[in-house]
Amino acid sequence: MDAVIEKWEEILQTVKSEYEVTDVPFNTWLKPLKVYEVDGKLITVVVPSEQAAIGVNYISKRYKIPLQVTICVLTGMEECEVRFVLEKDLPKKTEKNTSYDKQVQDTRYEEAHLNPKYTFDTFVVGSNNKFAQAAALAVAESPGDTYNPLFIYGGAGLGKTHLMHSIAHFILEHDENSHVLYVTSEEFTNELIETIRNGNNTAMSKFREKYRNIDVLLVDDIQFIIGKESTQEEFFHTFNSLHSAKKQIIISSDKPPKDMEILEERFRSRFEWGLIADITLPDYETRMAILHKNEEMNGYNISEDVIKYIATNIKSNIRELEGAFNKVMAGAKLEKKEVTLELAEQALKDIISPDEKKVITPEYIISVVAEHYGVTPADLSGNKRNSKIVMPRQVSMYLCREIISTPLKNIGKALGNRDHTTVMHGIEKIENELQNDDNLKNTIDILKKKINPQG
Ligand SMILES: Nc1ncnc2c1ncn2[C@@H]1O[C@H](COP(=O)(O)OP(=O)(O)OP(=O)(O)O)[C@@H](O)[C@H]1O
């Protein structure tokens, strides 16, 4: 039983790819399906009640066999029978069906778009973030009540996103009816661009319904919507509507409102209505504590010398601190060696170069792009060819050329020794798409600012 539930997402995705189901039918029919129970070879799948009119019959006719085949292939069951039931016709239960409820619960988490690792439990409190953490906890404990909006600001990689997700997790755990939505300002903008492009009122009403009928809205990196007229306008109304309904808003930015140069006064004043909290650079003790936490969470046991070496040398950014830690661990694993100070020095020789001004290299661009798209630099230099990887790979090629004029040959080298014609093709592809794709334009714009904030 567990195998079907555990692999349910994979089963749906496999049906999508194997049977060439395109996005719209997939999102309409397959994605909302949940497993209610598995009884021997009989699998009961729940169809949302809104689909009553055609849902059960249509889904059964079109997807029953593909689902049965895929379930058998992926779980090793010899045979199975899928039965579809409307949510409203489920038998009344006195006891909760835990696996089904868990899936429903998980959907709420999934809809909120959260990283499961970013919680208050894993957030190390130090003098640099004590105030922001306390403010975040107060807001999590009584959303919409105390500080609205909560505005968190600080430099790159210092824990703003982690803290925002912690608030969202806390609220979801403590209030099972609460609807929470986390978005980056880029996602908000791109969704709006898409809605406007569709050009119909239904799409716009849906967009508004989505953003205005929630209890907690978290918008990360708000600085990227400044200057984007229609996004600003829509966000302004979203803000007002939520705020007047006493719904909690949490915003993050790289600067406080007073220092955001081209921010309109109506935003500045609203952002200052609630509480403004900053996160600054972590001191040595906090850096040590974060590294120890990483060590503990990964079940490592590393010599104190190594931890001190990393904490002493990486000061400006917790993301880089974690990156350095991971690099040392990866180095040890690769060479099958103990983690010694010597090995750490060797592994970090390119990162630790005291007092050297940060130069933008192809490797740096690739790492920023990878993080932005939620993949790893190794994925981008590897051989995978699915769209989740190919697109960011081509974006990296384009940005290396655009920002630092890297020769095609060197871009290819930094991306797993690809030849220059592949790189040229990748760059042209992005240039062509930029002609018509406003979402991509927005993303490229944000990436350029992330890579070179001064540029
Ligand atoms: N106090 C902390 N305790 C534990 N981990 C932390 C802490 N602060 C940051 N981190 C970790 O550092 C990494 C970067 O943090 P995060 O993404 O939250 O930064 P950010 O301020 O949102 O950066 P950006 O502005 O670039 O989006 C994450 O992996 C996060 O878990």
Coordinates of C-alpha atoms and ligand atoms in Angstrom, one line a residue:
M1 CA 0.0 0.0 0.0
D2 CA 2.8 2.4 1.0
A3 CA 4.5 1.9 -2.3
V4 CA 1.5 3.2 -4.3
I5 CA 1.1 6.2 -2.0
E6 CA 4.8 6.9 -1.8
K7 CA 5.2 6.8 -5.5
W8 CA 2.0 8.5 -6.4
E9 CA 3.6 11.7 -7.7
E10 CA 6.1 9.6 -9.8
I11 CA 3.2 7.4 -11.1
L12 CA 1.3 10.5 -12.3
Q13 CA 4.4 12.0 -13.9
T14 CA 5.2 8.8 -15.6
V15 CA 1.7 8.5 -17.1
K16 CA 2.2 12.1 -18.2
S17 CA 5.4 11.4 -20.0
E18 CA 4.7 7.8 -21.3
Y19 CA 1.3 8.6 -22.6
E20 CA 2.2 12.1 -23.8
V21 CA -0.4 13.9 -21.7
T22 CA 0.1 17.7 -22.2
D23 CA 0.1 20.2 -19.4
V24 CA -3.6 21.3 -19.5
P25 CA -5.2 17.8 -19.3
F26 CA -2.5 16.7 -16.8
N27 CA -3.3 19.6 -14.5
T28 CA -7.0 19.3 -15.0
W29 CA -7.5 15.5 -14.6
L30 CA -4.4 13.8 -13.3
K31 CA -2.7 16.1 -10.9
P32 CA -5.7 16.5 -8.5
L33 CA -6.1 12.7 -8.1
K34 CA -5.3 11.3 -4.7
V35 CA -5.1 7.7 -3.4
Y36 CA -7.7 7.0 -0.8
E37 CA -6.8 3.5 0.0
V38 CA -5.2 0.3 -1.3
D39 CA -6.9 -2.9 -0.4
G40 CA -5.1 -5.8 -1.9
K41 CA -5.1 -5.1 -5.6
L42 CA -8.0 -2.7 -5.4
I43 CA -6.8 1.0 -5.4
T44 CA -9.4 3.6 -4.7
V45 CA -8.5 7.0 -6.2
V46 CA -10.4 10.2 -5.2
V47 CA -11.6 12.6 -7.8
P48 CA -12.3 16.2 -6.7
S49 CA -16.1 16.8 -6.2
E50 CA -16.1 19.8 -8.6
Q51 CA -15.5 17.4 -11.4
A52 CA -18.7 15.5 -10.7
A53 CA -20.3 16.2 -14.0
I54 CA -17.8 14.5 -16.2
G55 CA -14.8 13.7 -14.0
V56 CA -15.2 10.1 -12.9
N57 CA -16.5 8.7 -16.2
Y58 CA -14.0 10.6 -18.3
I59 CA -11.0 10.0 -16.2
S60 CA -11.9 6.3 -15.9
K61 CA -12.2 5.9 -19.7
R62 CA -9.1 7.8 -20.5
Y63 CA -6.6 7.2 -17.7
K64 CA -7.6 4.0 -15.9
I65 CA -5.5 1.7 -18.0
P66 CA -2.4 3.9 -18.2
L67 CA -2.6 4.3 -14.4
Q68 CA -2.9 0.6 -13.8
V69 CA 0.0 -0.2 -16.1
T70 CA 2.2 2.4 -14.6
I71 CA 1.4 1.4 -11.0
C72 CA 2.3 -2.2 -11.8
V73 CA 5.6 -1.2 -13.5
L74 CA 6.6 1.2 -10.7
T75 CA 5.6 -0.7 -7.6
G76 CA 6.2 -4.2 -8.8
M77 CA 2.5 -5.2 -8.2
E78 CA 1.5 -8.1 -10.5
E79 CA -1.9 -6.7 -11.2
C80 CA -4.2 -4.0 -9.9
E81 CA -7.6 -2.5 -10.4
V82 CA -8.1 1.3 -10.1
R83 CA -11.5 2.5 -8.9
F84 CA -12.4 6.2 -9.0
V85 CA -14.6 7.8 -6.4
L86 CA -15.8 11.4 -6.0
E87 CA -14.6 13.1 -2.9
K88 CA -18.1 13.8 -1.7
D89 CA -19.1 10.1 -2.0
L90 CA -16.3 8.8 0.1
P91 CA -17.6 6.7 3.0
K92 CA -18.0 8.7 6.2
K93 CA -15.2 7.9 8.5
T94 CA -15.1 7.9 12.2
E95 CA -11.4 7.5 12.3
K96 CA -9.2 9.5 10.0
N97 CA -7.7 7.7 7.1
T98 CA -4.2 8.9 7.8
S99 CA -2.6 8.3 4.5
Y100 CA -5.3 10.1 2.5
D101 CA -5.4 13.0 5.1
K102 CA -1.6 13.2 4.8
Q103 CA -1.8 13.6 1.1
V104 CA -4.5 16.4 1.5
Q105 CA -2.3 17.9 4.2
D106 CA 0.7 17.7 1.9
T107 CA -1.2 19.5 -0.8
R108 CA -1.5 22.4 1.5
Y109 CA 2.2 22.4 2.0
E110 CA 2.8 21.9 -1.7
E111 CA 0.6 24.8 -2.6
A112 CA 2.4 27.0 -0.2
H113 CA 5.7 26.2 -2.1
L114 CA 8.0 25.6 0.9
N115 CA 11.4 24.1 1.4
P116 CA 10.8 21.4 4.1
K117 CA 14.3 22.1 5.5
Y118 CA 13.6 25.8 6.2
T119 CA 12.0 25.7 9.7
F120 CA 12.5 27.5 13.0
D121 CA 14.1 24.3 14.3
T122 CA 16.9 24.5 11.8
F123 CA 17.4 28.2 11.9
V124 CA 20.4 29.2 14.1
V125 CA 19.8 32.3 16.1
G126 CA 22.7 34.7 16.6
S127 CA 23.2 38.3 17.3
N128 CA 22.8 39.1 13.6
N129 CA 19.3 37.7 13.3
K130 CA 17.9 37.6 16.9
F131 CA 15.5 40.5 16.3
A132 CA 14.2 39.2 12.9
Q133 CA 13.8 35.7 14.3
A134 CA 11.8 37.0 17.3
A135 CA 9.6 39.1 15.0
A136 CA 9.1 36.2 12.7
L137 CA 8.0 33.9 15.6
A138 CA 5.6 36.5 16.9
V139 CA 4.0 36.8 13.5
A140 CA 3.8 33.1 13.1
E141 CA 2.1 32.8 16.5
S142 CA -0.5 35.3 15.7
P143 CA -0.7 36.1 12.0
G144 CA -2.6 39.2 10.9
D145 CA -2.6 40.4 14.5
T146 CA 0.7 41.9 15.6
Y147 CA 2.9 43.2 12.9
N148 CA 1.5 43.6 9.5
P149 CA 3.3 43.6 7.2
L150 CA 6.5 42.1 8.5
F151 CA 9.3 43.4 6.3
I152 CA 12.6 41.5 6.5
Y153 CA 15.6 42.8 4.8
G154 CA 19.3 41.9 4.5
G155 CA 22.1 41.0 2.1
A156 CA 22.2 37.9 -0.2
G157 CA 22.3 34.5 1.4
L158 CA 21.7 35.7 5.0
G159 CA 18.6 33.7 5.8
K160 CA 15.6 35.8 4.8
T161 CA 14.0 33.0 2.7
H162 CA 14.7 30.5 5.5
L163 CA 13.0 32.7 8.0
M164 CA 10.0 33.3 5.8
H165 CA 9.5 29.6 5.1
S166 CA 9.8 29.0 8.9
I167 CA 6.9 31.3 9.5
A168 CA 4.8 29.6 6.8
H169 CA 5.6 26.1 8.2
F170 CA 4.7 27.1 11.7
I171 CA 1.3 28.6 10.6
L172 CA 0.5 25.5 8.5
E173 CA 1.3 23.2 11.4
H174 CA -0.6 25.1 14.0
D175 CA -3.7 26.1 12.0
E176 CA -5.0 23.4 9.8
N177 CA -7.5 25.7 8.0
S178 CA -5.0 28.4 7.2
H179 CA -4.1 29.0 3.6
V180 CA -0.5 30.2 3.1
L181 CA 1.2 31.1 -0.1
Y182 CA 4.9 31.8 -0.6
V183 CA 6.1 33.3 -3.9
T184 CA 9.1 35.1 -5.1
S185 CA 8.4 38.5 -6.7
E186 CA 9.6 36.9 -9.9
E187 CA 6.9 34.2 -9.7
F188 CA 4.3 36.8 -9.0
T189 CA 5.4 38.9 -12.0
N190 CA 5.6 36.0 -14.3
E191 CA 2.2 34.7 -13.3
L192 CA 0.7 38.2 -13.9
I193 CA 2.4 38.5 -17.3
E194 CA 0.9 35.1 -18.2
T195 CA -2.5 36.2 -17.0
I196 CA -2.4 39.5 -18.9
R197 CA -1.2 37.7 -22.0
N198 CA -4.2 35.4 -21.9
G199 CA -6.2 38.5 -22.0
N200 CA -9.5 37.3 -20.6
N201 CA -11.4 38.3 -17.5
T202 CA -11.7 34.8 -16.2
A203 CA -7.9 34.5 -16.0
M204 CA -7.6 37.8 -14.2
S205 CA -10.3 36.9 -11.8
K206 CA -8.6 33.6 -11.1
F207 CA -5.3 35.4 -10.4
R208 CA -7.0 37.8 -8.0
E209 CA -8.9 35.1 -6.3
K210 CA -5.7 33.1 -5.8
Y211 CA -3.8 36.0 -4.2
R212 CA -6.6 37.6 -2.3
N213 CA -8.3 34.6 -0.8
I214 CA -5.5 33.4 1.4
D215 CA -4.6 34.0 5.0
V216 CA -0.9 34.6 4.7
L217 CA 1.0 35.9 1.7
L218 CA 4.8 35.8 1.7
V219 CA 6.6 37.6 -1.1
D220 CA 10.4 37.2 -1.4
D221 CA 12.8 39.6 -3.0
I222 CA 10.2 42.4 -3.5
Q223 CA 13.0 44.7 -4.9
F224 CA 12.6 42.9 -8.2
I225 CA 9.1 44.3 -8.9
I226 CA 10.2 47.9 -8.5
G227 CA 9.8 49.8 -11.7
K228 CA 7.5 47.1 -13.2
E229 CA 4.4 49.2 -13.6
S230 CA 1.6 46.6 -14.0
T231 CA 3.1 44.2 -11.4
Q232 CA 3.4 47.1 -8.9
E233 CA -0.1 48.1 -9.5
E234 CA -1.5 44.6 -9.0
F235 CA 0.7 44.0 -6.0
F236 CA -0.6 47.3 -4.5
H237 CA -4.2 46.1 -4.7
T238 CA -3.3 42.7 -3.5
F239 CA -1.6 44.2 -0.5
N240 CA -4.5 46.5 0.3
S241 CA -7.1 43.8 0.0
L242 CA -5.2 41.4 2.3
H243 CA -4.2 44.1 4.8
S244 CA -7.7 45.4 5.2
A245 CA -9.0 41.9 5.7
K246 CA -6.4 41.5 8.4
K247 CA -4.5 38.8 6.5
Q248 CA -0.8 38.6 7.2
I249 CA 1.7 39.8 4.7
I250 CA 5.4 39.1 4.9
I251 CA 7.9 40.7 2.6
S252 CA 11.6 40.4 2.1
S253 CA 14.0 42.7 0.3
D254 CA 17.7 43.4 0.1
K255 CA 17.3 46.9 1.5
P256 CA 14.9 48.7 4.0
P257 CA 12.1 50.7 2.4
K258 CA 13.7 54.0 3.1
D259 CA 16.8 53.0 1.0
M260 CA 14.9 51.6 -1.9
E261 CA 15.6 54.5 -4.3
I262 CA 12.8 54.3 -6.8
L263 CA 10.1 53.0 -4.6
E264 CA 6.9 55.0 -4.8
E265 CA 5.8 56.7 -1.6
R266 CA 2.5 54.7 -1.4
F267 CA 4.6 51.5 -1.1
R268 CA 7.2 52.9 1.2
S269 CA 4.5 54.0 3.7
R270 CA 2.7 50.7 3.5
F271 CA 5.9 48.7 4.0
E272 CA 6.6 50.7 7.1
W273 CA 3.1 50.2 8.6
G274 CA 4.1 47.0 10.4
L275 CA 7.5 46.0 11.6
I276 CA 10.8 46.2 9.8
A277 CA 13.5 43.7 10.8
D278 CA 17.0 43.3 9.4
I279 CA 19.4 40.4 9.2
T280 CA 23.1 41.4 9.2
L281 CA 26.3 39.5 8.7
P282 CA 26.7 36.6 11.1
D283 CA 29.5 36.9 13.6
Y284 CA 32.1 34.2 14.2
E285 CA 30.1 32.4 16.9
T286 CA 27.0 32.3 14.7
R287 CA 29.0 31.0 11.8
M288 CA 30.4 28.2 14.0
A289 CA 27.0 27.4 15.3
I290 CA 25.6 27.2 11.7
L291 CA 28.4 24.8 10.7
H292 CA 27.8 22.7 13.7
K293 CA 24.2 22.5 12.9
N294 CA 25.0 21.4 9.4
E295 CA 27.4 18.8 10.8
E296 CA 24.7 17.5 13.1
M297 CA 22.0 17.4 10.5
N298 CA 24.1 15.4 8.1
G299 CA 25.4 13.0 10.8
Y300 CA 29.0 14.0 10.3
N301 CA 31.7 14.2 12.9
I302 CA 34.3 16.7 11.8
S303 CA 37.4 18.0 13.6
E304 CA 37.0 21.3 15.2
D305 CA 40.0 22.7 13.3
V306 CA 38.2 22.3 10.0
I307 CA 35.0 24.0 11.3
K308 CA 37.0 26.8 12.7
Y309 CA 39.0 27.2 9.4
I310 CA 35.7 27.5 7.4
A311 CA 34.1 29.9 9.9
T312 CA 37.2 32.1 10.0
N313 CA 37.5 32.4 6.3
I314 CA 33.9 32.6 5.0
K315 CA 32.3 35.6 6.5
S316 CA 30.0 37.4 4.1
N317 CA 27.2 35.0 3.3
I318 CA 25.7 31.9 4.9
R319 CA 25.0 30.3 1.5
E320 CA 28.7 30.5 0.8
L321 CA 29.5 29.2 4.2
E322 CA 27.3 26.1 3.6
G323 CA 28.7 25.8 0.1
A324 CA 32.2 25.7 1.5
F325 CA 31.2 23.1 4.0
N326 CA 29.6 20.9 1.3
K327 CA 32.7 21.3 -0.9
V328 CA 35.0 20.0 1.8
M329 CA 32.7 17.1 2.5
A330 CA 32.4 16.3 -1.2
G331 CA 36.2 16.5 -1.6
A332 CA 36.7 14.0 1.2
K333 CA 34.1 11.6 -0.3
L334 CA 35.6 11.8 -3.7
E335 CA 39.1 11.1 -2.6
K336 CA 37.9 8.7 0.1
K337 CA 39.9 10.5 2.7
E338 CA 39.5 11.8 6.2
V339 CA 38.3 15.4 6.6
T340 CA 41.6 17.1 7.7
L341 CA 42.6 20.7 7.8
E342 CA 44.9 20.1 4.9
L343 CA 42.1 18.6 2.8
A344 CA 39.8 21.5 3.7
E345 CA 42.5 24.0 2.6
Q346 CA 43.0 22.2 -0.6
A347 CA 39.2 21.9 -1.4
L348 CA 38.6 25.6 -0.6
K349 CA 41.7 27.2 -2.2
D350 CA 39.6 28.8 -5.0
I351 CA 37.0 30.2 -2.6
I352 CA 39.2 31.4 0.2
S353 CA 41.3 34.2 -1.1
P354 CA 41.3 36.9 1.5
D355 CA 40.8 40.5 0.5
E356 CA 40.4 39.7 -3.1
K357 CA 37.7 41.6 -4.9
K358 CA 34.9 39.3 -6.1
V359 CA 35.3 38.7 -9.8
I360 CA 32.4 37.4 -11.9
T361 CA 33.5 34.1 -13.5
P362 CA 31.5 31.7 -15.6
E363 CA 31.5 29.3 -12.6
Y364 CA 29.9 32.0 -10.5
I365 CA 27.2 32.7 -13.1
I366 CA 26.5 29.0 -13.4
S367 CA 26.1 28.6 -9.7
V368 CA 23.7 31.6 -9.4
V369 CA 21.6 30.3 -12.4
A370 CA 21.5 26.8 -10.9
E371 CA 20.3 28.0 -7.6
H372 CA 17.7 30.2 -9.2
Y373 CA 16.2 27.3 -11.1
G374 CA 16.6 24.8 -8.1
V375 CA 19.1 22.6 -9.8
T376 CA 22.8 22.0 -9.1
P377 CA 25.9 23.3 -11.1
A378 CA 26.7 19.6 -11.7
D379 CA 23.3 19.2 -13.4
L380 CA 24.1 22.0 -15.8
S381 CA 27.5 20.6 -16.8
G382 CA 26.2 17.1 -17.0
N383 CA 24.5 15.2 -19.8
K384 CA 20.8 15.4 -18.7
R385 CA 18.7 16.7 -21.6
N386 CA 15.3 17.4 -20.0
S387 CA 13.8 20.8 -20.2
K388 CA 14.3 21.4 -16.4
I389 CA 18.0 21.3 -17.1
V390 CA 18.4 22.4 -20.7
M391 CA 16.8 25.8 -20.2
P392 CA 19.0 26.9 -17.3
R393 CA 22.0 25.5 -19.1
Q394 CA 21.3 27.7 -22.1
V395 CA 20.5 30.7 -19.8
S396 CA 23.9 30.2 -18.2
M397 CA 25.5 30.3 -21.7
Y398 CA 23.7 33.4 -22.6
L399 CA 24.5 35.2 -19.4
C400 CA 28.3 34.3 -19.6
R401 CA 28.4 35.9 -23.0
E402 CA 26.2 38.8 -22.1
I403 CA 27.7 39.8 -18.8
I404 CA 31.4 39.0 -19.1
S405 CA 31.8 38.3 -22.8
T406 CA 33.2 34.9 -22.2
P407 CA 34.5 33.2 -25.4
L408 CA 32.3 30.4 -26.6
K409 CA 35.0 27.9 -26.1
N410 CA 35.4 28.8 -22.4
I411 CA 31.7 28.8 -21.8
G412 CA 31.6 25.2 -23.2
K413 CA 34.5 24.3 -21.0
A414 CA 32.8 25.6 -17.8
L415 CA 29.7 23.6 -18.8
G416 CA 31.1 20.1 -19.0
N417 CA 33.3 20.5 -22.1
R418 CA 30.6 21.3 -24.6
D419 CA 31.8 22.3 -28.0
H420 CA 31.4 25.9 -29.2
T421 CA 28.6 25.2 -31.7
T422 CA 26.4 23.8 -28.9
V423 CA 27.1 26.9 -26.9
M424 CA 26.3 29.2 -29.9
H425 CA 23.1 27.3 -30.5
G426 CA 22.1 27.7 -26.8
I427 CA 22.8 31.4 -26.9
E428 CA 20.8 31.9 -30.1
K429 CA 17.9 29.9 -28.7
I430 CA 17.7 32.3 -25.7
E431 CA 18.1 35.4 -27.9
N432 CA 15.2 34.2 -30.0
E433 CA 13.0 33.4 -27.1
L434 CA 13.7 36.8 -25.6
Q435 CA 12.0 38.4 -28.6
N436 CA 8.6 37.1 -27.5
D437 CA 8.7 35.7 -24.0
D438 CA 8.2 38.3 -21.4
N439 CA 8.5 35.8 -18.5
L440 CA 12.0 34.9 -19.7
K441 CA 12.9 38.6 -20.1
N442 CA 11.9 39.2 -16.5
T443 CA 13.9 36.2 -15.3
I444 CA 17.0 37.2 -17.2
D445 CA 16.6 40.7 -15.8
I446 CA 16.5 39.3 -12.2
L447 CA 19.4 37.0 -12.8
K448 CA 21.5 39.8 -14.1
K449 CA 20.8 41.8 -10.9
K450 CA 21.6 38.8 -8.8
I451 CA 24.9 38.2 -10.5
N452 CA 26.0 41.7 -10.6
P453 CA 23.9 43.9 -8.2
Q454 CA 26.0 46.9 -9.0
G455 CA 25.8 46.4 -12.8
Ligands
LIG1 N1 20.4 31.4 10.8 C1 20.5 30.4 9.9 N2 20.6 29.1 10.4 C2 20.7 28.1 9.6 N3 20.8 28.2 8.2 C3 20.8 29.4 7.7 C4 20.6 30.6 8.5 N4 20.6 31.7 7.7 C5 20.7 31.2 6.5 N5 20.9 29.9 6.5 C6 21.0 29.0 5.3 O1 21.7 29.7 4.3 C7 21.2 29.5 3.0 C8 20.8 30.8 2.3 O2 19.7 31.4 3.1 P1 18.5 32.1 2.4 O3 18.2 31.5 1.0 O4 17.4 32.1 3.4 O5 19.1 33.5 2.2 P2 18.4 34.9 1.6 O6 18.7 35.9 2.6 O7 16.9 34.6 1.3 O8 19.2 35.1 0.3 P3 18.8 35.8 -1.2 O9 18.5 37.2 -0.8 O10 20.0 35.6 -2.0 O11 17.6 35.1 -1.7 C9 20.1 28.6 3.1 O12 20.5 27.2 2.9 C10 19.7 28.7 4.6 O13 19.1 27.5 5.2

